[in-house]
CSV table of C-alpha atoms and ligand atoms in Angstrom, one decimal:
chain,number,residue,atom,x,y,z
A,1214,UNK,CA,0.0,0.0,0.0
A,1215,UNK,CA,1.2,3.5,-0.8
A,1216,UNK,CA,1.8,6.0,2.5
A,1217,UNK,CA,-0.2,8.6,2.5
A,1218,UNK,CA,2.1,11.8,2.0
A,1219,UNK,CA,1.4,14.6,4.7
A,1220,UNK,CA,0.1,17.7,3.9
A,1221,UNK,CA,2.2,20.5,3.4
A,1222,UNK,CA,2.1,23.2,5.6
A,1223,UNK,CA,3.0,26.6,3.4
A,1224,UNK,CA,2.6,30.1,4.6
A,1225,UNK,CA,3.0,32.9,2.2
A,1226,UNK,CA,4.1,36.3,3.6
A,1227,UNK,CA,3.6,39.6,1.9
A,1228,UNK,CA,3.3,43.3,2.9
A,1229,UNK,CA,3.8,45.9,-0.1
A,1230,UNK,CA,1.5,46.1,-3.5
A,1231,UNK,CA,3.7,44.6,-5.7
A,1232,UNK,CA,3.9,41.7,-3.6
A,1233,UNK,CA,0.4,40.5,-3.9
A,1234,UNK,CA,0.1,41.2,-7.4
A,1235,UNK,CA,3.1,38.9,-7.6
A,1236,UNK,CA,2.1,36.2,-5.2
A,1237,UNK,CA,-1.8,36.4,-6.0
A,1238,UNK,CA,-1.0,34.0,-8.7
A,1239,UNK,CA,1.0,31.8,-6.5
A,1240,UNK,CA,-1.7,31.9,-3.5
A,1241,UNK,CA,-4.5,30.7,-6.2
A,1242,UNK,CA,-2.3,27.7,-8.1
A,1243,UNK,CA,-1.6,26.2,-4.4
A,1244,UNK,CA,-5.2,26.9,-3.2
A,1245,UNK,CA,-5.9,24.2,-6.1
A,1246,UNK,CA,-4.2,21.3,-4.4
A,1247,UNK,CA,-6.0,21.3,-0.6
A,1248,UNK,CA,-4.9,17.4,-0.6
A,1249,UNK,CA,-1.0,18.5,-1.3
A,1250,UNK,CA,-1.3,22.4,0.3
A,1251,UNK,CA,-2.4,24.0,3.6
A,1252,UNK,CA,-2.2,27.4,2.9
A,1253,UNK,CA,-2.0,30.2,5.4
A,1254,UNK,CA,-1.7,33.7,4.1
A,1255,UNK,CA,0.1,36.7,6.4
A,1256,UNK,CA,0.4,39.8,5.7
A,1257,UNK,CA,2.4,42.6,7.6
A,1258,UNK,CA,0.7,45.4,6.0
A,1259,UNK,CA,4.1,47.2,5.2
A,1260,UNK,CA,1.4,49.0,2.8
A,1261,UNK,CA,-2.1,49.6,3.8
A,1262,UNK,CA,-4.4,51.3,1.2
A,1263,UNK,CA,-2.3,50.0,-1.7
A,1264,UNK,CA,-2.1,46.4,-0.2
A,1265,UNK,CA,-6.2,46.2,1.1
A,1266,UNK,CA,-7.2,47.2,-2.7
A,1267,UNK,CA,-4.8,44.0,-4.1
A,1268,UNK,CA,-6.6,41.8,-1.6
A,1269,UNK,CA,-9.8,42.9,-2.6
A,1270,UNK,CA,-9.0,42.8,-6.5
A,1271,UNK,CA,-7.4,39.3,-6.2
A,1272,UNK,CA,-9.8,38.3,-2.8
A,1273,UNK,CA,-7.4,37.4,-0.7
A,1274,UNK,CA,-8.6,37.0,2.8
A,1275,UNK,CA,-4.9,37.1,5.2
A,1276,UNK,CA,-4.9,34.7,8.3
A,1277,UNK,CA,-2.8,37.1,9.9
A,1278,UNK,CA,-2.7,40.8,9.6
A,1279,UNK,CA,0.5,42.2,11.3
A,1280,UNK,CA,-0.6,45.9,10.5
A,1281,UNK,CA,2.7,47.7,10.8
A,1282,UNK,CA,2.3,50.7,8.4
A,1283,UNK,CA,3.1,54.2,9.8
A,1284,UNK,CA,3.3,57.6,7.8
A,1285,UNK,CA,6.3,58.2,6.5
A,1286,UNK,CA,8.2,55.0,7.6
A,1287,UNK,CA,11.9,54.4,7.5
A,1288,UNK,CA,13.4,50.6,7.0
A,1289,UNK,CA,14.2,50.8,10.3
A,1290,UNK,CA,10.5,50.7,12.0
A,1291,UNK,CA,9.5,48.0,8.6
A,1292,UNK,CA,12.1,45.9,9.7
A,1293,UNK,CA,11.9,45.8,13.5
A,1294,UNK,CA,8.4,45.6,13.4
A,1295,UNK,CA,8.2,42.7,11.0
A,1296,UNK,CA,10.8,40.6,12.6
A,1297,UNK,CA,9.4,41.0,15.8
A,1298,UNK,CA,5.9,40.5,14.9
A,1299,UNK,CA,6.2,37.3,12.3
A,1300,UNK,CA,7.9,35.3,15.1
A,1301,UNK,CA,4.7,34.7,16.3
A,1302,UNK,CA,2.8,33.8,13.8
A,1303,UNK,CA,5.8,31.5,12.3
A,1304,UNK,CA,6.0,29.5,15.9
A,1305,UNK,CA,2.3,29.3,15.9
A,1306,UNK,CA,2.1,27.6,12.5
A,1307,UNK,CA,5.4,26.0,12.2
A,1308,UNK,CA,5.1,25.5,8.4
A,1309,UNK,CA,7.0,23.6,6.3
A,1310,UNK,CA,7.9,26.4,4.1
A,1311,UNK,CA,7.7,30.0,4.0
A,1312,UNK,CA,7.3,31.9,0.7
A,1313,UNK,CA,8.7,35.9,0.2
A,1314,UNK,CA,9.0,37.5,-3.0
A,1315,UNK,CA,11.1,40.2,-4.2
A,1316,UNK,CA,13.0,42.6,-2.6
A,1317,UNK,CA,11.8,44.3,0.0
A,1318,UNK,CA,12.1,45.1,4.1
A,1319,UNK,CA,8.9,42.6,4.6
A,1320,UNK,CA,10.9,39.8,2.3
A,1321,UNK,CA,14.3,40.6,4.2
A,1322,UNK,CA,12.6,40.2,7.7
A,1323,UNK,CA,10.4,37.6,7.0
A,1324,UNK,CA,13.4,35.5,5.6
A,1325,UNK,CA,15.5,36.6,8.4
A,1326,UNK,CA,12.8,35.2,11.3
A,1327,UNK,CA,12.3,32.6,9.0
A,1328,UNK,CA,15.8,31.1,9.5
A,1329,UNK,CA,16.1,32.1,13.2
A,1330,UNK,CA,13.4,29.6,13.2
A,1331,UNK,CA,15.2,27.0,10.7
A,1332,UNK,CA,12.0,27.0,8.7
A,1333,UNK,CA,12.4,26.3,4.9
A,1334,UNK,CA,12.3,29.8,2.8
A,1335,UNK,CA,11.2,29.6,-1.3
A,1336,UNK,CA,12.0,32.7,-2.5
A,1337,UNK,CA,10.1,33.9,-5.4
A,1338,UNK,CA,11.4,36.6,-8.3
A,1339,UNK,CA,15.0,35.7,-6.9
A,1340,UNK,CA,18.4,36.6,-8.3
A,1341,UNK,CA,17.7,40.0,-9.5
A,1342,UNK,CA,20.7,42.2,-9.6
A,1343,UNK,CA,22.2,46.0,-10.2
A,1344,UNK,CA,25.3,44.7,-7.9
A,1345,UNK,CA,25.5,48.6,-6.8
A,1346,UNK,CA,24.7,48.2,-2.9
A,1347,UNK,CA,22.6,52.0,-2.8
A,1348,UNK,CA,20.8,51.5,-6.0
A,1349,UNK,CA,18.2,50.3,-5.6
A,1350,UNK,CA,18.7,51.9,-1.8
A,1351,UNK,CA,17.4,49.4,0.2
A,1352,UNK,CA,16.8,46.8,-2.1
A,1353,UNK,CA,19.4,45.7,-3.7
A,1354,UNK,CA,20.7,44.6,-0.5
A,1355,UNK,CA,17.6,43.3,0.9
A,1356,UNK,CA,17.1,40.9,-1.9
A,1357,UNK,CA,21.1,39.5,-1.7
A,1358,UNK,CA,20.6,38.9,1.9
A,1359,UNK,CA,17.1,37.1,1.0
A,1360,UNK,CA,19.2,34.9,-1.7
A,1361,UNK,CA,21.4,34.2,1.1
A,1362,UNK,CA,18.8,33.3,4.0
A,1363,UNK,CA,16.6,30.9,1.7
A,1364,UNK,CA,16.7,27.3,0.6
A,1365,UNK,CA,14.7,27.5,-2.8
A,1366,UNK,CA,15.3,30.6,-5.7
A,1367,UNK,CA,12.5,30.8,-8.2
A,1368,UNK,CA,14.4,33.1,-10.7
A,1369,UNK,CA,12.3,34.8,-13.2
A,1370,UNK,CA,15.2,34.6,-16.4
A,1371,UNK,CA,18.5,33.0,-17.3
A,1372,UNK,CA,20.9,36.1,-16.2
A,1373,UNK,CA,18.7,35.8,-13.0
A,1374,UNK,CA,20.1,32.1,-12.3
A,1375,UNK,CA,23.6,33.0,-13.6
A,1376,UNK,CA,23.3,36.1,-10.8
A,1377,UNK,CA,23.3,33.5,-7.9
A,1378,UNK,CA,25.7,30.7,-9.1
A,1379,UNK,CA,28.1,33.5,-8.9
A,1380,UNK,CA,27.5,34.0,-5.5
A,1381,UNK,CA,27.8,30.4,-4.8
A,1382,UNK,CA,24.1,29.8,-4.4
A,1383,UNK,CA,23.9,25.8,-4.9
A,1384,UNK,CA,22.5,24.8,-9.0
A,1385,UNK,CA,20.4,22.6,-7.5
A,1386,UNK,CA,18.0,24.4,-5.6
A,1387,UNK,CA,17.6,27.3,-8.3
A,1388,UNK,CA,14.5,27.3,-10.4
A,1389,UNK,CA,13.7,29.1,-13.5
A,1390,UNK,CA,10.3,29.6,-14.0
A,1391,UNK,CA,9.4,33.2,-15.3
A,1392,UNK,CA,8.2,35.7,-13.2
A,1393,UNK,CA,4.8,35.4,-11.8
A,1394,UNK,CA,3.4,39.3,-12.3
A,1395,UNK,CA,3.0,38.1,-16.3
A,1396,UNK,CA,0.6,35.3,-14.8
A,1397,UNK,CA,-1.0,38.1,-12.7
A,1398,UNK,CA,-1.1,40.1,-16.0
A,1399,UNK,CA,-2.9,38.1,-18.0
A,1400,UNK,CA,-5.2,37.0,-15.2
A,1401,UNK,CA,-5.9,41.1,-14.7
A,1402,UNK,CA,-6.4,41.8,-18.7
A,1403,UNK,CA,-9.3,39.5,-19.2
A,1404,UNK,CA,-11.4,42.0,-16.7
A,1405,UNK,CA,-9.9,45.1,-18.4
A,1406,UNK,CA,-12.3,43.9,-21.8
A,1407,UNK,CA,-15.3,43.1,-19.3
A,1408,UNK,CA,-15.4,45.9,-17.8
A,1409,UNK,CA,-14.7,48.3,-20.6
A,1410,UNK,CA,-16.7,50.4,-20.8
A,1411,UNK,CA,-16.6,51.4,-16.9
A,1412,UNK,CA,-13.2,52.0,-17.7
A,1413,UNK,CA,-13.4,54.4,-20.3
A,1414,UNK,CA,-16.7,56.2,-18.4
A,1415,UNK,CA,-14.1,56.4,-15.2
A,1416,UNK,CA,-10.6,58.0,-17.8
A,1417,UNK,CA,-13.5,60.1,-19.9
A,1418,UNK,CA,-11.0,63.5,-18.9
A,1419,UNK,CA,-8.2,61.8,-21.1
A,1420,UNK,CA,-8.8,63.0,-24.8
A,1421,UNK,CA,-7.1,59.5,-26.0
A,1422,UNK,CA,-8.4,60.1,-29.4
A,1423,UNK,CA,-6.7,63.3,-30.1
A,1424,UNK,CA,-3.6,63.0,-27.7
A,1425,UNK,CA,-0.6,60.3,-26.7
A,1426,UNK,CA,-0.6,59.6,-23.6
A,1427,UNK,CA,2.4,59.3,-21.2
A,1428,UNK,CA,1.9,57.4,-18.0
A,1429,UNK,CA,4.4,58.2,-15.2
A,1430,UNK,CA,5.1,56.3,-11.7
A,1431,UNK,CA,8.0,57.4,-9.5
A,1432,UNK,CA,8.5,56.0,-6.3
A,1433,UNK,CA,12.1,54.9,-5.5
A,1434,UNK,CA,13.8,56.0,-2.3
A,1435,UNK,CA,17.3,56.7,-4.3
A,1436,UNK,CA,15.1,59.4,-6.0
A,1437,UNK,CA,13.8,61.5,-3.0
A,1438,UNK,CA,14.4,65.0,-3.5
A,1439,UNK,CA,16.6,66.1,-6.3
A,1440,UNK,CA,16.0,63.1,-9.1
A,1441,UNK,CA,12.2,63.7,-8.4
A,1442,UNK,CA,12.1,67.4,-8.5
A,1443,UNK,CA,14.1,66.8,-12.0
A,1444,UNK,CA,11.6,64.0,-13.3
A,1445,UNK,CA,8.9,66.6,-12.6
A,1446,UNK,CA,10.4,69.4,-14.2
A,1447,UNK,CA,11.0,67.3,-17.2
A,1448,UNK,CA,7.2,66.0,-17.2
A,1449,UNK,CA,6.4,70.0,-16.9
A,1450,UNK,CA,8.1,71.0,-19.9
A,1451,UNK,CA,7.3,67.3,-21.8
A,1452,UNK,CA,3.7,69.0,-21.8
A,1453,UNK,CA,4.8,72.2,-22.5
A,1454,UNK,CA,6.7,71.8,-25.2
A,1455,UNK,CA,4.7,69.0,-26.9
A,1456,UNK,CA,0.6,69.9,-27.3
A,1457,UNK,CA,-0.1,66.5,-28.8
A,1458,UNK,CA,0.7,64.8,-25.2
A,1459,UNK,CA,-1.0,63.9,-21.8
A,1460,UNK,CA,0.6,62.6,-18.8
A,1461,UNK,CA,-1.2,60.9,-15.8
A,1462,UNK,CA,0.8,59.8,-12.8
A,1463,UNK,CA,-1.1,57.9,-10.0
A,1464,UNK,CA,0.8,59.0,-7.2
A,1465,UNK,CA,2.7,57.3,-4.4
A,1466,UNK,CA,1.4,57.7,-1.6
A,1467,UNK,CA,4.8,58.3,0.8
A,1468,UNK,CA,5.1,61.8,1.9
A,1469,UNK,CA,8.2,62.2,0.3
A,1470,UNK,CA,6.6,61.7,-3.2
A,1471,UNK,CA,3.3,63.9,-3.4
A,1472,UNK,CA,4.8,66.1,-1.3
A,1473,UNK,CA,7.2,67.4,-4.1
A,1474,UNK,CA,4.6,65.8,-7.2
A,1475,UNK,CA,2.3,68.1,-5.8
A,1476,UNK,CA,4.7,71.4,-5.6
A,1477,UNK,CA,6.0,71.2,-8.8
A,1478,UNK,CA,3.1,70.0,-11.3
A,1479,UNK,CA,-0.1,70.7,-9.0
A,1480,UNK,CA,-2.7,72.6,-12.0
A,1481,UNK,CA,-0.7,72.4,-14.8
A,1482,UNK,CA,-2.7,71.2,-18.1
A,1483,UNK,CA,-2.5,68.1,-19.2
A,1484,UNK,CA,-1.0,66.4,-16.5
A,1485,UNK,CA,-2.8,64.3,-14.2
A,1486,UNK,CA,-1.8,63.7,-11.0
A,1487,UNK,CA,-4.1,60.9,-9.4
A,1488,UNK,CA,-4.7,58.5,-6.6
A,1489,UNK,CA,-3.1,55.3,-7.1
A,1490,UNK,CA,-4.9,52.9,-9.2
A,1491,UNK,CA,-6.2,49.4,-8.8
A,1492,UNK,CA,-4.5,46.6,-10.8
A,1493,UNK,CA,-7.3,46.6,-13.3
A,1494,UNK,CA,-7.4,50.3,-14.0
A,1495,UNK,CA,-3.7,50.9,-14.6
A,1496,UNK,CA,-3.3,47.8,-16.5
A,1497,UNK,CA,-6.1,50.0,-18.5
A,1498,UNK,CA,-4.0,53.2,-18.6
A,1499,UNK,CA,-0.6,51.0,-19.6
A,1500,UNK,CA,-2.6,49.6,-22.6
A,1501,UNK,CA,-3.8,53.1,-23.6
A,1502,UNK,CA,-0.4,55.1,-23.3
A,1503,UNK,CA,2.0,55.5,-26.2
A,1504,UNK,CA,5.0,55.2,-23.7
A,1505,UNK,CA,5.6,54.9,-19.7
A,1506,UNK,CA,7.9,56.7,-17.8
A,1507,UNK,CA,8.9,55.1,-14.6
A,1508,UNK,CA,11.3,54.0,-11.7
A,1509,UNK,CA,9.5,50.9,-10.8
A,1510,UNK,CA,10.2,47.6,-10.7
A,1511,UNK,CA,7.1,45.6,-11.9
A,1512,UNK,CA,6.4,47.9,-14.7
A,1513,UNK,CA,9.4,47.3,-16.4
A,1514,UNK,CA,8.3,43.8,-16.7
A,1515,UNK,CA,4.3,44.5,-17.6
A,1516,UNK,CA,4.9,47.3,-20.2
A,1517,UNK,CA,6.8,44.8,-23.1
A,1518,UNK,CA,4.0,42.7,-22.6
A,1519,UNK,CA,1.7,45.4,-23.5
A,1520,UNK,CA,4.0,46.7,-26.4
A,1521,UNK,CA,4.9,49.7,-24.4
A,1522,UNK,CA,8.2,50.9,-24.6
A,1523,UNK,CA,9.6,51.9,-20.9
A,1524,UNK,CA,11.6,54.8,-20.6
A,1525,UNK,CA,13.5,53.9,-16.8
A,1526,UNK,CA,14.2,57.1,-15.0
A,1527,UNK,CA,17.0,55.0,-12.7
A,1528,UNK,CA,20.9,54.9,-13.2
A,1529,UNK,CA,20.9,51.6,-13.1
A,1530,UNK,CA,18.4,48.5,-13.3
A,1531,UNK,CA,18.1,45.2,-12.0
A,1532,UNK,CA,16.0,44.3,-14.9
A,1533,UNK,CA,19.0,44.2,-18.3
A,1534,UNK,CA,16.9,41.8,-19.9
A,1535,UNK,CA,14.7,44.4,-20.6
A,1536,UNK,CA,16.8,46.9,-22.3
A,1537,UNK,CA,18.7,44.1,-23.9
A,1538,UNK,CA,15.6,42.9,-25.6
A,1539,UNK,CA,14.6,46.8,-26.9
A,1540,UNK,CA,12.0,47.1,-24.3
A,1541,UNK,CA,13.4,49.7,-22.2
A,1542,UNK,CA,16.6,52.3,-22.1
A,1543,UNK,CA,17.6,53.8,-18.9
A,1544,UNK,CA,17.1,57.3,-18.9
A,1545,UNK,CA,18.4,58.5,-15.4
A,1546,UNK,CA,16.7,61.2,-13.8
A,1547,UNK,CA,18.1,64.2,-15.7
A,1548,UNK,CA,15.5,66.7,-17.0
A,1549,UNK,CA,17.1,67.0,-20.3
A,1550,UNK,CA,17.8,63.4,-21.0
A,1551,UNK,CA,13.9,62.1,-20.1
A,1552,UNK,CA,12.4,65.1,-22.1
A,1553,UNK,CA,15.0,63.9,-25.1
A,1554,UNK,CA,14.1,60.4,-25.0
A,1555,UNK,CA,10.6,60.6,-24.5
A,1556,UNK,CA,10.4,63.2,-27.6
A,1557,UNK,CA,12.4,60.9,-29.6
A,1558,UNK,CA,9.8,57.8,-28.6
A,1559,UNK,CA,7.1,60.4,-30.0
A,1560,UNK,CA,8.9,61.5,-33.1
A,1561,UNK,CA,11.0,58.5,-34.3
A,1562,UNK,CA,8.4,56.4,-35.8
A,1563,UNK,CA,11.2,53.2,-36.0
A,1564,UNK,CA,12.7,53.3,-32.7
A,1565,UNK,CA,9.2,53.6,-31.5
A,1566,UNK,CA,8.3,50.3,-33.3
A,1567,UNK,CA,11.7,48.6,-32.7
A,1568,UNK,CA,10.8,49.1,-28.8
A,1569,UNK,CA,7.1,48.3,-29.1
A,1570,UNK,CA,7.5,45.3,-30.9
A,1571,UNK,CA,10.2,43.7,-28.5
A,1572,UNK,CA,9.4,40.0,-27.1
A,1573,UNK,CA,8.7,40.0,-22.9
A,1574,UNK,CA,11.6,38.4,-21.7
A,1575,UNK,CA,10.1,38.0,-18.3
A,1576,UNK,CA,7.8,34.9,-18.4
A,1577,UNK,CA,4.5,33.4,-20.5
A,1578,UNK,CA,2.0,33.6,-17.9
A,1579,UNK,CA,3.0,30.0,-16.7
A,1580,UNK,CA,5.4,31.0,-13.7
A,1581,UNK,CA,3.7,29.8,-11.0
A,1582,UNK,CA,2.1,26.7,-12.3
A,1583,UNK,CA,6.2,25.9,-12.2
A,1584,UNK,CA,6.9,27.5,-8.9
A,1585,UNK,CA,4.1,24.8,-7.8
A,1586,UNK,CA,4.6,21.9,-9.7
A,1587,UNK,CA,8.2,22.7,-8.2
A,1588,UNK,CA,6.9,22.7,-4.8
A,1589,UNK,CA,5.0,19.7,-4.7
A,1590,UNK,CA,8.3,18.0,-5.3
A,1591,UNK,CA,10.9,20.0,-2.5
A,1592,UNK,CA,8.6,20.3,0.4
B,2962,LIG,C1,8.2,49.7,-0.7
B,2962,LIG,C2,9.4,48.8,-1.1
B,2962,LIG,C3,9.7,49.0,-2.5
B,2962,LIG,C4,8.6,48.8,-3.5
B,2962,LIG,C5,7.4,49.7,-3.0
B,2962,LIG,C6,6.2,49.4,-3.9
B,2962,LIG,C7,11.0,48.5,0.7
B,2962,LIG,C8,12.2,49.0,1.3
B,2962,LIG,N1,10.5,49.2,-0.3
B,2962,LIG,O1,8.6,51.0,-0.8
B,2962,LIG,O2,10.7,48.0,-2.9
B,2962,LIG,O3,9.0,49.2,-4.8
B,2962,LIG,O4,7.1,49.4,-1.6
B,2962,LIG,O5,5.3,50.4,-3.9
B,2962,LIG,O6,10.4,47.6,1.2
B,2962,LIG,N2,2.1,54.6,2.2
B,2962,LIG,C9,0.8,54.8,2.5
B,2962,LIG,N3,-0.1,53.9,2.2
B,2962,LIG,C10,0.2,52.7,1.6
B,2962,LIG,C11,1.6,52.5,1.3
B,2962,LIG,C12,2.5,53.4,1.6
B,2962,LIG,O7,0.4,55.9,3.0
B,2962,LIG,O8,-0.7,51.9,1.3
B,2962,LIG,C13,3.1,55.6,2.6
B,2962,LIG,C14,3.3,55.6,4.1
B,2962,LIG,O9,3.6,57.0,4.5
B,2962,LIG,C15,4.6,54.8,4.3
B,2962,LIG,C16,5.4,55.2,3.1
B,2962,LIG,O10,4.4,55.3,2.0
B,2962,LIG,O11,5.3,55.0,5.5
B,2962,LIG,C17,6.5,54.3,2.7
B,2962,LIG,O12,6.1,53.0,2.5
B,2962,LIG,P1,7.2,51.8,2.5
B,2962,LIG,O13,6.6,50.5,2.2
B,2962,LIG,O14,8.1,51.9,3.6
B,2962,LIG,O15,8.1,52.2,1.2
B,2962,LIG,P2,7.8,52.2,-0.3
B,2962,LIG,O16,8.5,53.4,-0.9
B,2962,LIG,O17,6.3,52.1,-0.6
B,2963,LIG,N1,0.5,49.5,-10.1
B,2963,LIG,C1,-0.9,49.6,-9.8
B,2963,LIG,N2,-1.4,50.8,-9.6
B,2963,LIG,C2,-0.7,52.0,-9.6
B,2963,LIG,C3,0.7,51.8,-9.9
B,2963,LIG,C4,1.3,50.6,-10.1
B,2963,LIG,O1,-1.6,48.6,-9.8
B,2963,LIG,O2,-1.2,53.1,-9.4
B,2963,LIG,C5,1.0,48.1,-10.3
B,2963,LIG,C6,1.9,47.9,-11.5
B,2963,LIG,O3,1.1,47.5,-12.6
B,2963,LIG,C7,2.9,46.9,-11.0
B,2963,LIG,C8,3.0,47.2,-9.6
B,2963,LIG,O4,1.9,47.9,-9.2
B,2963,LIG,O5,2.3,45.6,-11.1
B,2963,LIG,C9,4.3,47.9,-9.3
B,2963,LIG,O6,4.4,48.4,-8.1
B,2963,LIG,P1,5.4,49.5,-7.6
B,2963,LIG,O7,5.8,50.3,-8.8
B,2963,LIG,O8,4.8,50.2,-6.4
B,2963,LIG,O9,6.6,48.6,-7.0
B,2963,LIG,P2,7.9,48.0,-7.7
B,2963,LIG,O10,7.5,47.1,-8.8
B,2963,LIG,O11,8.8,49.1,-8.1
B,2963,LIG,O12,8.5,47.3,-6.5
């Protein structure tokens, strides 16, 4: 007779927006398996608005809600407060694995308690790399530490995998599967066509028929003050300077950001400075802009999927395979340089196409069936 395997006890841990829209995918493919998976779900609520609205969008109901957020929080307070907090919950379940994703202070803590613990880590979106310690500032390091701390990599590409056999992370416990946020793409797309036409009703103010638009995010702690005082100036003159052109730019929410968005571009025509958007309406926005200007992560990976060039306002980015495969160019966060680039993405009719028409090289949308299938077997 054939034992019975026990169930495997996973708990996934996530705090920040991009995080759930990463590991939604992940939570549903192990939900499929009850007879292989218990599933808990914690989150510390490193983000609060922008991490409730993900929950809602992808129902997810957390088993544990560490609430952590405070205005205007430093790693510091994220870190303390998470390592502290998770013990907890982590001695209370004692699962056989713990899943983090990406890079930031909730992954780094969470990994950190995680192996205080000796509990199993599967880190997810793993072996991303700009090997300059500030940049990203904090989470380049965070996510080397992570590599460090856990037992299992799911990287998302090739260069990813090559990334942590140089730092002597074992071949046989590194995974390449794609990264999940194209699963959670294509998931999120299908309810941009049902619900069309609340869409368009809700971005009526955009005059898409007469005018390109130009979505902007900007978020990145390396950019605080000057970079982001120069990305706005350079999104002020972008709309003086071209009449054809609209910019909206959901904002971030951290004091440091609208504080300065709203000095320098507050009432100026044609840009629009909003709330940040749920999953479904800025996956509308992206597939209505002509370009997107930004300093996140995620979005470098959505946009070639959408056949929207990226202009990356960053010095440097963990993400090469992007820029290697036309997709993106790295503009920095010089006024002069962004308004150049972006003018040439509106004028050059064949780099425009060359960059529109590059391949994703981030994943098919099958990621975390892998990461799964992957899991069944390591646990
Ligand atoms: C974090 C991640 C970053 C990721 C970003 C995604 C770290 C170090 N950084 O940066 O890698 O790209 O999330 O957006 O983990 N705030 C709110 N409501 C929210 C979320 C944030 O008001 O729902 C404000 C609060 O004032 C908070 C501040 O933003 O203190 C900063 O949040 P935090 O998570 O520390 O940093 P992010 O810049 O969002
Ligand atoms: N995003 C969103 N609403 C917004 C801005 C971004 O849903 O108003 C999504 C975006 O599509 C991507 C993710 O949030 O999937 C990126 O998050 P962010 O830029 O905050 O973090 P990063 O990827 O830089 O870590």
């Amino acid at each position: 007779m054939q034992k019975k395997s026990k169930v495997k006890k996973v708990i996934v841990v996530f705090g920040t927006r991009p995080e759930v829209i990463k590991m939604a995918p992940v939570i549903r493919e192990l939900q499929k398996y009850p007879k292989i998976f218990k599933v808990s779900i914690c989150v510390t609520a490193q983000h609060r608005e922008m991490l409730d609205e993900m929950l809602n969008l992808f129902k997810i109901k957390p088993d544990y809600d560490l609430n952590i957020m405070e205005n205007n929080q430093s790693p510091f307070e994220v870190t303390a407060k998470v390592l502290m907090n998770i013990r907890e919950v982590l001695e209370c379940q004692c699962p056989d694995i713990v899943l983090v994703q990406g890079d930031t202070t909730t992954t780094l803590a969470t990994s950190l308690a995680s192996f205080y613990l000796k509990i199993k880590i599967g880190h997810i979106e793993a072996g991303l790399r700009t090997t300059d310690k500030y940049k990203p500032f904090p989470e380049e390091i965070n996510r080397r530490l992570t590599s460090h701390l856990a037992d299992f990599h799911f990287v998302p590409t090739q260069k990813a995998k090559e990334n942590l056999l140089t730092e002597g992370i074992k071949k046989d416990n590194i995974f390449l599967t794609g990264n999940t946020v194209i699963d959670a793409l294509f998931y999120i797309l299908k309810f941009i066509k049902k619900s069309k036409k609340k869409l368009d009703e809700r971005f009526c103010f955009l005059n898409l028929k007469k005018n390109k638009l130009i979505l902007v995010t900007a978020h990145r702690r390396e950019n605080f003050g000057k970079p982001l005082e120069n990305i706005c100036l350079a999104l002020k003159q972008l709309v003086e300077r071209n009449k054809n052109i609209e910019i909206i730019y959901p904002v971030h929410p951290n004091p440091n950001v609208w504080g300065v968005v709203r000095k320098i571009l507050k009432d100026i025509t044609r840009i629009y400075l909003i709330k940040p958007l749920d999953y479904i309406s800025f996956a509308y926005l992206l597939h209505n802009s002509h370009l997107v200007l930004t300093d996140s992560g995620g979005i470098q990976e959505e946009a070639p999927s959408l056949g929207k060039p990226v202009l990356v306002m960053r010095e440097k980015t963990e993400r090469p395979e992007a820029i290697e495969a036309s997709a993106a160019r790295l503009v920095g966060t010089d006024t002069v340089n962004i308004v150049k680039n972006v003018e040439m993405l509106l004028y050059n009719r064949k780099i425009y196409i060359k960059m529109s028409k590059a391949t994703n090289p981030f994943g098919d949308g099958k990621a975390s069936r892998r990461i799964v299938r992957i899991l069944k077997n390591v646990v």
